[in-house]
Coordinates of C-alpha atoms and ligand atoms in Angstrom, one line a residue:
M633 CA -32.5 7.7 -7.2
I634 CA -31.0 4.6 -5.7
K635 CA -29.8 4.7 -2.2
L636 CA -26.8 2.6 -1.2
N637 CA -24.4 2.6 1.7
S638 CA -20.8 1.8 1.4
K639 CA -21.3 -1.9 2.1
E640 CA -23.9 -2.1 -0.6
I641 CA -21.6 -0.3 -3.1
R642 CA -18.8 -2.7 -2.4
E643 CA -21.2 -5.6 -2.8
R644 CA -22.7 -4.2 -6.0
F645 CA -19.3 -3.9 -7.5
L646 CA -18.3 -7.5 -6.6
K647 CA -21.7 -8.8 -7.8
F648 CA -21.4 -6.9 -11.1
F649 CA -18.1 -8.6 -11.9
K650 CA -19.1 -12.0 -10.5
H651 CA -22.0 -11.9 -12.9
R652 CA -19.4 -11.4 -15.7
G653 CA -17.4 -14.5 -14.9
H654 CA -15.0 -13.1 -12.3
T655 CA -14.0 -15.2 -9.3
L656 CA -14.1 -13.1 -6.1
L657 CA -10.9 -13.2 -4.0
S658 CA -10.6 -12.1 -0.4
S659 CA -8.3 -9.2 0.3
A660 CA -4.6 -10.1 0.6
S661 CA -2.6 -9.0 3.7
L662 CA -1.6 -5.4 4.1
V663 CA 2.0 -6.7 4.4
P664 CA 3.1 -7.9 1.0
E665 CA 3.8 -11.6 1.0
N666 CA 6.7 -11.9 -1.5
D667 CA 7.9 -8.5 -2.0
P668 CA 10.3 -7.1 0.5
S669 CA 10.9 -3.9 -1.5
V670 CA 7.7 -2.3 -0.3
L671 CA 6.3 -2.0 3.2
F672 CA 2.6 -2.2 2.5
T673 CA 0.2 -3.4 -0.1
T674 CA -0.6 -0.2 -2.0
A675 CA -2.8 -1.6 -4.8
G676 CA -5.0 -4.6 -5.6
M677 CA -2.6 -5.7 -8.3
Q678 CA 0.4 -6.0 -6.1
P679 CA -0.4 -9.5 -4.8
L680 CA -1.2 -10.6 -8.4
V681 CA 2.2 -9.7 -9.9
P682 CA 3.3 -13.3 -10.7
Y683 CA -0.1 -13.9 -12.4
L684 CA 0.1 -10.7 -14.4
M685 CA 3.5 -12.0 -15.6
G686 CA 2.0 -15.3 -16.8
E687 CA 1.8 -17.7 -14.0
K688 CA -1.5 -19.6 -13.8
H689 CA -3.9 -18.3 -11.1
P690 CA -5.7 -21.1 -9.3
A691 CA -9.0 -19.1 -9.3
G692 CA -9.0 -18.5 -13.1
R693 CA -8.4 -15.7 -15.5
R694 CA -11.1 -13.2 -14.3
L695 CA -10.7 -12.0 -10.8
A696 CA -12.2 -9.2 -8.6
N697 CA -11.9 -8.1 -5.0
S698 CA -11.8 -5.3 -2.6
Q699 CA -8.3 -5.0 -1.3
K700 CA -7.0 -3.3 1.9
C701 CA -4.4 -0.8 0.9
V702 CA -2.1 1.6 2.8
R703 CA -0.3 4.4 0.9
L704 CA 2.0 6.7 2.8
T705 CA 3.0 8.9 -0.1
D706 CA 0.1 11.2 0.6
I707 CA 0.3 11.3 4.4
D708 CA 0.9 15.0 4.4
E709 CA -2.3 15.6 2.3
V710 CA -4.4 13.8 4.8
G711 CA -6.7 16.3 6.4
D712 CA -8.3 17.5 3.1
Q713 CA -11.4 16.1 1.5
N714 CA -10.2 13.1 -0.3
H715 CA -6.8 11.9 0.9
S716 CA -6.3 8.9 3.2
T717 CA -3.5 6.6 4.2
F718 CA -5.7 3.5 4.4
F719 CA -8.3 2.8 1.7
E720 CA -10.1 0.0 0.1
M721 CA -9.5 -0.6 -3.6
L722 CA -12.2 -2.3 -5.6
G723 CA -10.6 -4.0 -8.6
N724 CA -11.3 -6.3 -11.5
W725 CA -8.6 -8.2 -13.4
S726 CA -8.3 -10.1 -16.6
L727 CA -5.2 -12.3 -16.8
G728 CA -4.8 -12.7 -20.5
D729 CA -8.5 -12.9 -21.0
Y730 CA -10.6 -9.8 -22.0
F731 CA -8.9 -6.6 -22.8
K732 CA -9.7 -3.0 -23.5
N733 CA -13.2 -3.5 -25.0
D734 CA -14.9 -5.2 -22.1
S735 CA -12.9 -3.2 -19.6
V736 CA -14.0 0.2 -20.8
E737 CA -17.6 -0.9 -21.5
W738 CA -18.0 -2.5 -18.1
S739 CA -16.5 0.4 -16.2
F740 CA -18.9 2.8 -17.9
L741 CA -21.8 0.5 -17.3
F742 CA -21.1 0.0 -13.7
L743 CA -20.8 3.7 -13.1
T744 CA -23.9 4.7 -15.0
S745 CA -26.4 1.9 -14.8
A746 CA -29.0 2.3 -12.1
E747 CA -30.0 -1.3 -12.3
E748 CA -26.6 -3.0 -11.9
G749 CA -24.3 -0.2 -10.9
L750 CA -24.4 3.2 -9.4
G751 CA -26.5 5.2 -11.7
L752 CA -24.2 8.2 -12.0
D753 CA -25.0 10.9 -14.5
P754 CA -22.8 10.2 -17.6
K755 CA -22.4 13.9 -18.2
K756 CA -20.3 14.0 -15.0
I757 CA -17.8 11.6 -16.4
Y758 CA -14.5 12.5 -18.1
V759 CA -11.6 10.3 -19.0
S760 CA -7.9 10.4 -19.8
I761 CA -6.0 8.1 -22.1
F762 CA -2.3 7.5 -22.9
A763 CA -1.0 10.1 -25.4
G764 CA 1.7 7.8 -26.8
D765 CA 5.5 8.0 -26.8
K766 CA 8.6 6.1 -28.1
D767 CA 7.8 3.1 -25.9
S768 CA 4.1 2.6 -26.7
P769 CA 1.7 4.2 -29.2
R770 CA -1.2 6.5 -28.5
D771 CA -4.2 4.5 -27.2
E772 CA -6.5 4.9 -30.2
E773 CA -8.5 1.9 -29.2
S774 CA -9.5 3.4 -25.9
I775 CA -10.5 6.7 -27.6
F776 CA -12.8 4.7 -29.9
L777 CA -14.3 2.7 -27.0
W778 CA -14.9 5.7 -24.9
K779 CA -16.6 7.5 -27.8
K780 CA -18.8 4.5 -28.3
A781 CA -19.7 4.2 -24.6
F782 CA -20.5 7.9 -24.3
A783 CA -22.6 7.8 -27.5
K784 CA -24.7 5.1 -26.0
A785 CA -25.5 7.5 -23.2
G786 CA -26.4 10.2 -25.8
L787 CA -23.2 12.1 -25.5
D788 CA -20.8 13.1 -28.3
A789 CA -17.4 12.9 -26.6
R790 CA -14.5 14.6 -28.4
V791 CA -10.7 14.4 -27.8
Y792 CA -9.4 17.6 -26.2
G793 CA -6.9 19.5 -28.2
E794 CA -7.5 17.6 -31.4
E795 CA -11.1 17.8 -32.4
T796 CA -13.4 20.8 -32.7
L797 CA -16.8 21.1 -31.1
E798 CA -18.6 21.4 -34.4
P799 CA -21.8 19.4 -34.0
A800 CA -21.9 16.4 -36.3
D801 CA -25.4 15.5 -35.2
D802 CA -27.9 18.3 -34.6
N803 CA -29.4 16.4 -31.8
L804 CA -26.2 16.0 -29.8
K805 CA -24.1 18.7 -28.2
P806 CA -20.4 17.7 -28.5
S807 CA -18.1 18.2 -25.5
F808 CA -14.5 17.5 -24.7
R809 CA -14.4 14.4 -22.5
I810 CA -11.3 12.5 -23.6
F811 CA -7.9 13.8 -22.6
P812 CA -4.6 12.3 -23.9
L813 CA -1.9 12.6 -21.3
D814 CA 1.6 11.4 -21.1
K815 CA 3.4 8.7 -19.2
A816 CA 3.8 10.7 -16.0
E817 CA 0.0 10.7 -15.8
N818 CA -1.4 7.7 -17.8
W819 CA 0.8 4.8 -17.1
W820 CA 0.8 2.4 -14.2
P821 CA 2.9 1.9 -12.1
T822 CA 3.3 5.7 -12.3
G823 CA 6.0 6.9 -14.6
G824 CA 6.9 3.5 -16.0
K825 CA 10.1 3.2 -14.2
H826 CA 9.5 0.3 -11.8
P827 CA 10.5 -3.2 -13.0
G828 CA 7.6 -5.6 -13.5
P829 CA 4.3 -5.7 -15.3
Q830 CA 2.8 -2.4 -16.5
G831 CA 1.2 -0.5 -19.3
P832 CA -0.8 2.5 -20.4
D833 CA -4.0 3.3 -18.5
T834 CA -7.2 5.1 -19.0
E835 CA -8.4 7.0 -15.9
I836 CA -12.0 7.9 -15.2
F837 CA -12.8 11.2 -13.5
F838 CA -15.9 12.6 -11.8
Y839 CA -16.5 16.3 -12.3
W840 CA -18.0 18.2 -9.3
G841 CA -18.9 21.5 -10.9
N842 CA -22.5 22.4 -11.6
Q843 CA -22.0 23.4 -15.2
E844 CA -19.5 22.2 -17.8
P845 CA -15.9 22.6 -16.8
N846 CA -14.1 25.7 -17.9
L847 CA -11.2 23.9 -19.7
A848 CA -9.1 27.0 -19.8
K849 CA -8.8 26.8 -16.0
E850 CA -9.8 23.3 -15.0
R851 CA -8.3 20.2 -16.5
I852 CA -8.2 16.5 -15.5
G853 CA -4.9 15.0 -14.5
F854 CA -3.6 18.2 -13.1
N855 CA -4.7 17.8 -9.6
D856 CA -7.7 20.0 -10.2
K857 CA -9.9 20.0 -7.1
N858 CA -13.1 19.7 -9.2
F859 CA -12.1 16.6 -11.0
W860 CA -11.7 13.5 -8.8
E861 CA -10.0 10.5 -10.3
I862 CA -12.3 7.6 -9.4
W863 CA -11.2 4.6 -11.4
N864 CA -8.0 3.5 -13.2
N865 CA -8.0 0.9 -15.9
V866 CA -4.5 -0.3 -16.7
F867 CA -3.8 -2.3 -19.8
M868 CA -0.8 -4.3 -18.8
E869 CA 1.0 -5.5 -21.8
Y870 CA 4.6 -4.8 -20.9
S871 CA 7.2 -5.7 -18.4
L872 CA 10.1 -3.5 -17.6
Q873 CA 13.2 -5.7 -17.5
N874 CA 16.8 -4.4 -17.5
G875 CA 15.6 -1.0 -18.5
K876 CA 13.6 -2.3 -21.6
Y877 CA 9.9 -2.7 -22.1
I878 CA 9.2 -6.2 -23.2
S879 CA 5.8 -7.4 -24.4
L880 CA 4.2 -9.8 -21.9
S881 CA 3.1 -13.2 -23.1
Q882 CA -0.4 -12.2 -22.1
K883 CA -2.4 -8.9 -22.2
N884 CA -3.9 -8.1 -18.8
V885 CA -6.4 -5.7 -17.4
D886 CA -5.8 -4.3 -13.9
T887 CA -8.4 -1.8 -12.6
G888 CA -8.7 0.0 -9.3
M889 CA -11.3 2.2 -7.8
G890 CA -11.1 3.7 -4.3
L891 CA -14.2 2.8 -2.3
E892 CA -14.0 6.0 -0.2
R893 CA -14.0 8.3 -3.2
I894 CA -16.7 6.4 -5.1
C895 CA -18.9 6.5 -2.0
A896 CA -18.5 10.3 -1.7
V897 CA -19.3 10.7 -5.4
F898 CA -22.3 8.5 -5.0
N899 CA -23.5 10.5 -2.0
G900 CA -23.0 13.7 -4.0
Q901 CA -20.9 15.1 -1.1
K902 CA -17.4 16.2 -2.0
D903 CA -15.8 14.8 1.1
I904 CA -14.9 11.2 1.8
F905 CA -15.2 11.9 5.6
L906 CA -18.9 12.5 5.2
T907 CA -19.4 8.9 4.0
D908 CA -20.6 6.2 6.4
L909 CA -17.0 4.7 6.2
Y910 CA -15.9 7.5 8.5
Q911 CA -18.9 9.1 10.1
P912 CA -19.2 6.8 13.1
I913 CA -15.6 7.6 13.9
I914 CA -16.1 11.3 13.4
R915 CA -19.1 11.2 15.7
I916 CA -17.0 9.8 18.6
I917 CA -14.4 12.5 18.0
E918 CA -17.1 15.1 18.1
M919 CA -18.6 13.7 21.3
E920 CA -15.3 13.5 23.1
S921 CA -14.1 16.9 22.0
Q922 CA -17.5 18.7 22.2
L923 CA -16.6 20.2 18.9
S924 CA -18.3 19.9 15.5
Y925 CA -17.0 18.6 12.2
G926 CA -17.0 21.4 9.7
Q927 CA -16.9 24.0 12.4
D928 CA -13.7 25.4 11.2
E929 CA -10.7 24.4 9.1
K930 CA -8.4 23.4 11.9
I931 CA -11.0 21.4 13.8
T932 CA -12.1 19.6 10.6
R933 CA -8.6 18.8 9.5
S934 CA -7.7 17.4 12.9
M935 CA -10.8 15.2 13.0
R936 CA -10.0 13.9 9.6
I937 CA -6.4 13.1 10.5
I938 CA -7.5 11.3 13.7
A939 CA -10.2 9.3 11.8
D940 CA -7.9 8.4 9.0
H941 CA -4.9 7.4 11.0
L942 CA -6.8 5.4 13.6
R943 CA -8.6 3.5 10.8
A944 CA -5.2 2.7 9.3
V945 CA -3.8 1.7 12.7
V946 CA -6.8 -0.6 13.4
F947 CA -6.4 -2.3 10.0
L948 CA -2.7 -2.7 10.4
L949 CA -2.9 -4.2 13.9
G950 CA -5.9 -6.2 12.7
D951 CA -3.9 -7.8 9.9
D952 CA -3.0 -11.4 10.5
S953 CA 0.6 -10.6 10.2
R954 CA 0.5 -9.3 13.8
L955 CA 2.5 -6.1 13.4
Q956 CA 3.6 -4.2 16.5
P957 CA 4.6 -0.6 17.0
S958 CA 8.4 -0.2 17.0
N959 CA 11.2 1.9 15.7
L960 CA 11.6 0.0 12.5
G961 CA 9.8 -0.6 9.2
H962 CA 6.1 -1.4 9.6
G963 CA 6.3 -0.9 13.4
Y964 CA 7.6 2.6 12.9
V965 CA 4.8 3.5 10.6
L966 CA 2.3 2.3 13.3
R967 CA 4.1 4.3 16.0
K968 CA 4.2 7.4 13.8
L969 CA 0.5 7.2 13.0
I970 CA -0.5 6.7 16.7
R971 CA 1.7 9.6 17.8
R972 CA 0.2 11.8 15.2
V973 CA -3.3 10.9 16.5
I974 CA -2.3 11.8 20.0
R975 CA -1.0 15.1 18.7
Y976 CA -4.3 16.0 17.0
Q977 CA -6.2 14.7 20.0
K978 CA -4.4 17.4 21.9
V979 CA -5.3 20.0 19.3
L980 CA -8.9 19.1 19.9
N981 CA -8.5 19.2 23.6
I982 CA -9.5 15.6 24.1
P983 CA -7.8 14.8 27.4
L984 CA -4.8 12.5 26.9
E985 CA -5.9 10.6 30.0
N986 CA -9.1 9.6 28.3
K987 CA -8.2 5.9 28.0
N988 CA -11.5 5.1 26.4
F989 CA -11.0 7.2 23.3
F990 CA -8.9 4.8 21.2
E991 CA -11.0 1.9 22.3
Q992 CA -14.3 3.4 21.4
I993 CA -13.0 4.2 17.9
A994 CA -11.3 0.8 17.4
R995 CA -14.6 -0.8 18.4
V996 CA -16.8 1.0 15.8
I997 CA -14.2 0.4 13.1
V998 CA -14.1 -3.3 13.8
E999 CA -17.9 -3.4 14.0
N1000 CA -18.2 -1.7 10.6
Y1001 CA -15.7 -3.8 8.8
A1002 CA -15.5 -7.2 10.5
E1003 CA -18.0 -8.8 8.1
T1004 CA -15.9 -7.9 5.1
Y1005 CA -12.5 -8.4 6.7
P1006 CA -13.0 -11.1 9.3
E1007 CA -9.4 -10.8 10.5
L1008 CA -10.4 -7.6 12.3
G1009 CA -12.8 -9.6 14.5
R1010 CA -10.3 -12.3 15.1
N1011 CA -7.6 -9.9 16.1
F1012 CA -9.8 -7.4 18.0
N1013 CA -8.2 -8.1 21.5
Y1014 CA -4.8 -7.8 20.0
I1015 CA -5.7 -4.4 18.4
L1016 CA -6.9 -3.1 21.8
E1017 CA -3.9 -4.4 23.7
E1018 CA -1.3 -3.0 21.3
L1019 CA -3.1 0.4 21.1
K1020 CA -3.1 0.6 24.9
K1021 CA 0.5 -0.5 25.2
E1022 CA 1.6 2.1 22.7
E1023 CA -0.4 4.8 24.3
E1024 CA 1.2 4.1 27.6
R1025 CA 4.7 4.0 26.1
F1026 CA 4.0 7.4 24.6
H1027 CA 3.0 8.8 28.0
Q1028 CA 6.2 7.4 29.5
T1029 CA 8.2 9.0 26.8
L1030 CA 6.3 12.2 27.3
D1031 CA 7.1 12.2 31.0
K1032 CA 10.8 11.6 30.3
G1033 CA 10.7 14.3 27.7
L1034 CA 9.1 16.7 30.2
R1035 CA 11.9 16.0 32.7
E1036 CA 14.4 16.6 30.0
W1037 CA 12.6 19.8 29.1
E1038 CA 12.8 21.0 32.7
K1039 CA 16.5 20.5 32.6
I1040 CA 17.2 22.1 29.2
S1041 CA 14.9 25.1 29.8
K1042 CA 16.5 26.1 33.2
K1043 CA 19.0 28.1 31.3
G1044 CA 16.2 30.3 29.9
S1045 CA 16.8 29.6 26.2
L1046 CA 16.4 26.7 23.8
T1047 CA 18.5 26.0 20.7
G1048 CA 17.0 24.5 17.5
E1049 CA 19.1 21.3 18.2
E1050 CA 17.5 21.0 21.6
A1051 CA 14.0 21.4 20.3
F1052 CA 14.9 18.8 17.7
L1053 CA 16.2 16.4 20.4
L1054 CA 12.8 16.7 22.2
F1055 CA 11.1 16.0 18.9
A1056 CA 13.3 13.1 17.7
T1057 CA 13.9 11.4 21.0
Y1058 CA 10.8 12.1 23.0
G1059 CA 8.3 12.6 20.2
F1060 CA 7.5 16.2 21.1
P1061 CA 5.9 17.9 18.2
L1062 CA 7.2 21.4 17.7
E1063 CA 3.8 22.9 18.7
L1064 CA 4.1 21.3 22.1
T1065 CA 7.6 22.6 22.6
R1066 CA 6.4 26.0 21.5
E1067 CA 3.6 25.9 24.1
L1068 CA 5.9 24.9 26.8
A1069 CA 8.5 27.5 25.8
A1070 CA 5.8 30.2 25.7
E1071 CA 4.9 29.4 29.3
K1072 CA 8.4 30.3 30.4
Q1073 CA 8.7 33.1 27.9
I1074 CA 11.5 31.3 26.0
V1075 CA 11.8 31.8 22.2
I1076 CA 12.8 28.8 20.1
D1077 CA 15.3 29.2 17.2
E1078 CA 12.9 27.6 14.7
K1079 CA 15.3 28.1 11.8
S1080 CA 17.9 25.9 13.3
F1081 CA 15.2 23.5 14.4
R1082 CA 14.2 23.2 10.7
E1083 CA 17.8 22.7 9.7
A1084 CA 18.3 19.9 12.2
F1085 CA 15.1 18.4 10.9
K1086 CA 16.2 18.5 7.3
K1087 CA 19.5 16.9 8.2
H1088 CA 17.7 14.1 10.0
Q1089 CA 15.4 13.6 7.0
Q1090 CA 18.3 13.2 4.7
V1091 CA 19.9 10.7 6.9
S1092 CA 16.8 8.6 7.3
R1093 CA 16.1 8.8 3.6
Q1094 CA 19.5 7.3 2.9
G1095 CA 18.8 4.7 5.5
A1096 CA 15.5 3.8 3.8
E1097 CA 17.2 3.6 0.4
K1098 CA 19.8 1.3 1.8
R1099 CA 17.1 -0.9 3.3
F1100 CA 15.2 -1.1 0.0
R1101 CA 18.4 -2.0 -1.9
G1102 CA 19.1 -4.6 0.6
G1103 CA 15.7 -6.1 0.1
L1104 CA 15.0 -6.4 3.7
I1105 CA 12.7 -4.1 5.5
D1106 CA 13.9 -4.7 9.0
D1107 CA 17.7 -5.4 9.0
S1108 CA 18.0 -6.1 12.7
Y1109 CA 20.5 -8.8 13.5
E1110 CA 17.7 -11.3 14.3
N1111 CA 16.2 -10.7 10.8
V1112 CA 19.5 -10.9 9.1
K1113 CA 20.3 -14.3 10.7
L1114 CA 16.9 -15.7 9.7
H1115 CA 17.5 -14.4 6.2
T1116 CA 20.7 -16.4 5.9
A1117 CA 18.9 -19.4 7.4
T1118 CA 16.3 -19.1 4.6
H1119 CA 19.0 -19.6 2.0
L1120 CA 20.2 -22.7 3.9
L1121 CA 16.7 -23.9 4.1
Q1122 CA 16.0 -23.6 0.4
S1123 CA 19.2 -25.5 -0.4
A1124 CA 18.4 -28.2 2.1
L1125 CA 14.9 -28.6 0.8
R1126 CA 16.3 -29.0 -2.8
Q1127 CA 18.7 -31.6 -1.5
V1128 CA 16.0 -33.6 0.1
L1129 CA 13.0 -33.0 -2.2
G1130 CA 14.7 -32.3 -5.5
D1131 CA 14.6 -29.4 -8.0
K1132 CA 10.8 -29.1 -7.9
V1133 CA 11.4 -26.9 -4.9
E1134 CA 11.3 -23.3 -6.1
Q1135 CA 10.9 -20.3 -3.8
K1136 CA 7.5 -18.7 -4.0
G1137 CA 7.7 -16.3 -1.1
S1138 CA 9.5 -15.4 2.0
N1139 CA 8.6 -13.3 5.0
I1140 CA 10.7 -12.7 8.0
T1141 CA 9.9 -11.2 11.4
P1142 CA 12.5 -11.0 14.2
E1143 CA 10.9 -14.2 15.7
R1144 CA 10.7 -16.5 12.7
L1145 CA 11.2 -17.1 9.1
R1146 CA 8.5 -18.2 6.7
F1147 CA 9.3 -19.8 3.4
D1148 CA 6.8 -20.7 0.6
F1149 CA 7.9 -23.1 -2.1
S1150 CA 6.5 -25.3 -4.8
Y1151 CA 6.1 -28.9 -3.9
P1152 CA 3.1 -31.1 -4.6
Q1153 CA 2.6 -32.9 -1.3
K1154 CA 3.0 -32.8 2.4
L1155 CA 6.5 -33.4 3.8
S1156 CA 6.9 -36.4 6.0
L1157 CA 8.3 -36.1 9.4
E1158 CA 11.4 -37.8 8.3
Q1159 CA 11.9 -35.4 5.4
I1160 CA 11.5 -32.5 7.9
R1161 CA 14.1 -34.0 10.2
K1162 CA 16.5 -34.5 7.3
V1163 CA 16.1 -30.9 6.2
E1164 CA 16.7 -29.6 9.7
E1165 CA 19.8 -31.8 10.0
I1166 CA 21.3 -30.5 6.8
V1167 CA 20.7 -26.9 7.8
N1168 CA 22.2 -27.5 11.2
T1169 CA 25.2 -29.3 9.8
A1170 CA 25.8 -26.2 7.5
I1171 CA 25.5 -24.0 10.5
N1172 CA 27.9 -26.1 12.6
S1173 CA 30.4 -26.1 9.7
A1174 CA 30.7 -22.3 10.1
L1175 CA 30.5 -21.6 6.4
P1176 CA 31.5 -18.2 5.1
L1177 CA 29.2 -16.0 3.0
N1178 CA 30.4 -14.1 0.0
F1179 CA 28.8 -12.2 -2.8
L1180 CA 29.7 -10.9 -6.2
E1181 CA 27.8 -8.5 -8.5
T1182 CA 26.8 -9.6 -12.0
N1183 CA 23.7 -9.5 -14.3
Y1184 CA 20.7 -11.8 -14.1
E1185 CA 21.5 -14.0 -17.1
E1186 CA 25.0 -14.6 -16.0
A1187 CA 23.9 -15.4 -12.5
I1188 CA 21.5 -18.0 -13.7
Q1189 CA 24.0 -19.5 -16.1
H1190 CA 26.3 -20.0 -13.3
G1191 CA 23.8 -21.9 -11.3
A1192 CA 22.4 -19.3 -9.0
L1193 CA 18.8 -19.7 -7.9
G1194 CA 16.5 -16.7 -8.5
F1195 CA 12.8 -17.0 -9.0
F1196 CA 11.7 -13.4 -9.2
Q1197 CA 13.1 -12.4 -12.5
N1198 CA 10.7 -9.5 -13.0
R1199 CA 11.8 -7.9 -9.9
Y1200 CA 15.5 -7.8 -10.3
E1201 CA 17.4 -4.7 -11.3
K1202 CA 20.1 -4.6 -14.0
K1203 CA 22.8 -5.6 -11.6
V1204 CA 22.2 -8.4 -9.2
K1205 CA 24.1 -9.7 -6.2
V1206 CA 24.8 -13.4 -6.0
F1207 CA 25.4 -14.8 -2.5
T1208 CA 27.2 -18.0 -1.9
I1209 CA 27.4 -19.9 1.3
G1210 CA 30.5 -22.1 1.7
D1211 CA 33.4 -22.4 -0.7
P1212 CA 32.5 -20.1 -3.6
Q1213 CA 33.7 -22.7 -6.1
K1214 CA 31.5 -25.4 -4.7
P1215 CA 29.0 -23.6 -2.6
F1216 CA 26.3 -25.1 -0.3
S1217 CA 23.9 -22.4 -1.6
K1218 CA 24.0 -19.9 -4.4
E1219 CA 21.2 -17.4 -4.8
I1220 CA 20.4 -14.1 -6.3
C1221 CA 19.6 -11.8 -3.4
G1222 CA 20.0 -8.3 -2.2
G1223 CA 21.2 -9.2 1.3
P1224 CA 22.1 -8.4 4.0
H1225 CA 23.5 -11.6 5.4
V1226 CA 25.6 -12.7 8.3
K1227 CA 29.3 -13.2 7.6
N1228 CA 29.4 -16.8 8.7
T1229 CA 26.8 -19.5 9.3
G1230 CA 28.4 -20.2 12.6
E1231 CA 26.5 -17.1 13.9
L1232 CA 23.1 -18.7 13.5
G1233 CA 22.7 -21.1 16.5
H1234 CA 20.3 -24.0 16.0
F1235 CA 17.6 -24.2 13.3
K1236 CA 14.2 -25.7 13.9
I1237 CA 11.1 -26.2 11.7
I1238 CA 8.0 -25.3 13.8
K1239 CA 5.4 -25.7 11.1
E1240 CA 4.8 -27.3 7.7
E1241 CA 1.6 -26.7 5.9
S1242 CA -0.1 -26.0 2.5
T1243 CA -1.0 -22.5 1.4
S1244 CA -2.6 -23.3 -1.9
A1245 CA -2.5 -26.0 -4.5
G1246 CA 1.1 -27.1 -5.0
I1247 CA 2.6 -24.6 -2.6
R1248 CA 4.0 -25.6 0.9
R1249 CA 4.9 -23.2 3.7
I1250 CA 7.5 -23.7 6.3
K1251 CA 7.9 -21.7 9.5
G1252 CA 11.3 -22.0 11.2
I1253 CA 13.1 -20.4 14.1
L1254 CA 16.7 -20.1 15.3
E1255 CA 17.3 -21.1 18.9
Ligands
LIG78 N1 -3.0 -0.6 -10.2 C1 -3.7 0.5 -10.6 C2 -3.8 1.5 -9.5 O1 -3.5 1.3 -8.4 C3 -5.1 0.0 -11.0 O2 -5.6 -0.9 -10.1 O3 -4.3 2.6 -9.8

């Protein structure tokens, strides 16, 4: 039996693919660079979208890495054995190079080879493949390749539902190991409805049971607790554009394996929180609470939530994008995670005055990970400061909330709306309000609390949808102004440097804009001054903004700029700045924008640098 800790498993994975011609990339930021439609990087492929669509990657056609990811879709599941908000995704990619053959063979080899991989028992491995539909045929090639891979390991793998278990070879006992599933299960991105690169996938599962699975009751792909999905190999050969699947110019492979899960599988313990990725955190929680992990369901769940959320918070604060807890977008997620930690800290009776608790945990997380993700070390002080500030802010809110509670509860009763006010405005979880109410023998109308809660959820969901449609995560006025300034900047750059300038990315915080564009060399001081001057003249001319809705092709024909074709929906908005017949700027964009450039103030470029070959980056502010 080989023994490996999480660090060695990560390294083994990277080495395995490096040995097979892959260039190793460092993890991209948790905040997507060029994609304002999502808050966080949720998969290793996300930062690679332009290259999956055909753009040349400077590091070649075979890539691998371990990517920091945050997925919030499962936040309510966190607390069980295998869900987390933050996780690391190990991935290998072929950009129009190898396809299904090598992908399947290497995945199986990495999982089962004791020399180069993890030495897992092949009998524990089961797979699903795409069953086929009107858009794409059944994945016969993957069936063939999986049969071949299993056969090498002495297993006769059959397709569930289509083959019998009649032995063809007296020496081999056949078993159902290959499961055809439909688009809802075996397609990435899930369901095949998002624009952009995609395709059928084959997913690899580990079976936890001691004997063979009872397929009448247990089945992969149906959230069976005994089958854990450990690796997903996507064969990206399509792009969804204007509601149609179009064949990509190149066939890609995109794979992803969650490090936390594979470590648990490797350890033979069906609980990611028992791996060395979480154990140092859990030990601190045990020490501070004087309770034991595994002692009972409620305690274990609370410890898992604290460990998961604080790990996510440390990685988010430790990201070079310098996020801050707030009431909007990324900041809101940070705030919510931290407040949930405090709530479970209370469940475990760890005193809220224990100022050391967060710091101890942040410290072990950074110690464990800083070698792999050096930004955590760089930003360590920032992480501690922000954690402390947010904790203090929460205590202030709590104090205010308690005063409000004293006022409301004087009358000896509490409506659901009032309980909801304590929740929404002062961050009081219902449990806390219940406890306080019980002390005064007040009963809360929980039904009307739930109704108020539902109403609020609907409103905030609508808000979120609006934000996604608008394409901006944080539509505060400062951001909106900088967004409009970005359009002016692109136009000014093209006036000074020519059509070679094409937007490659944009990122806006309330303080500054950041704009990446193609251009082969450093800008001279004179060019920078000229660009600033053009932008400021446009601002001073108080130009109006207008938009109209059309489709992508038409927008381009009419001279609108739009460099993210694969991301646009059927209908696009075209924003013009200045006279719509002879505009200063015309771009496809979701908005929102200011009404008039006169609102912007004064524009200044504070930095001009290179990000990679042929790409320049400008940071600018409005004063
Ligand atoms: N993008 C796929 C996933 O996240 C494979 O990397 O599952």
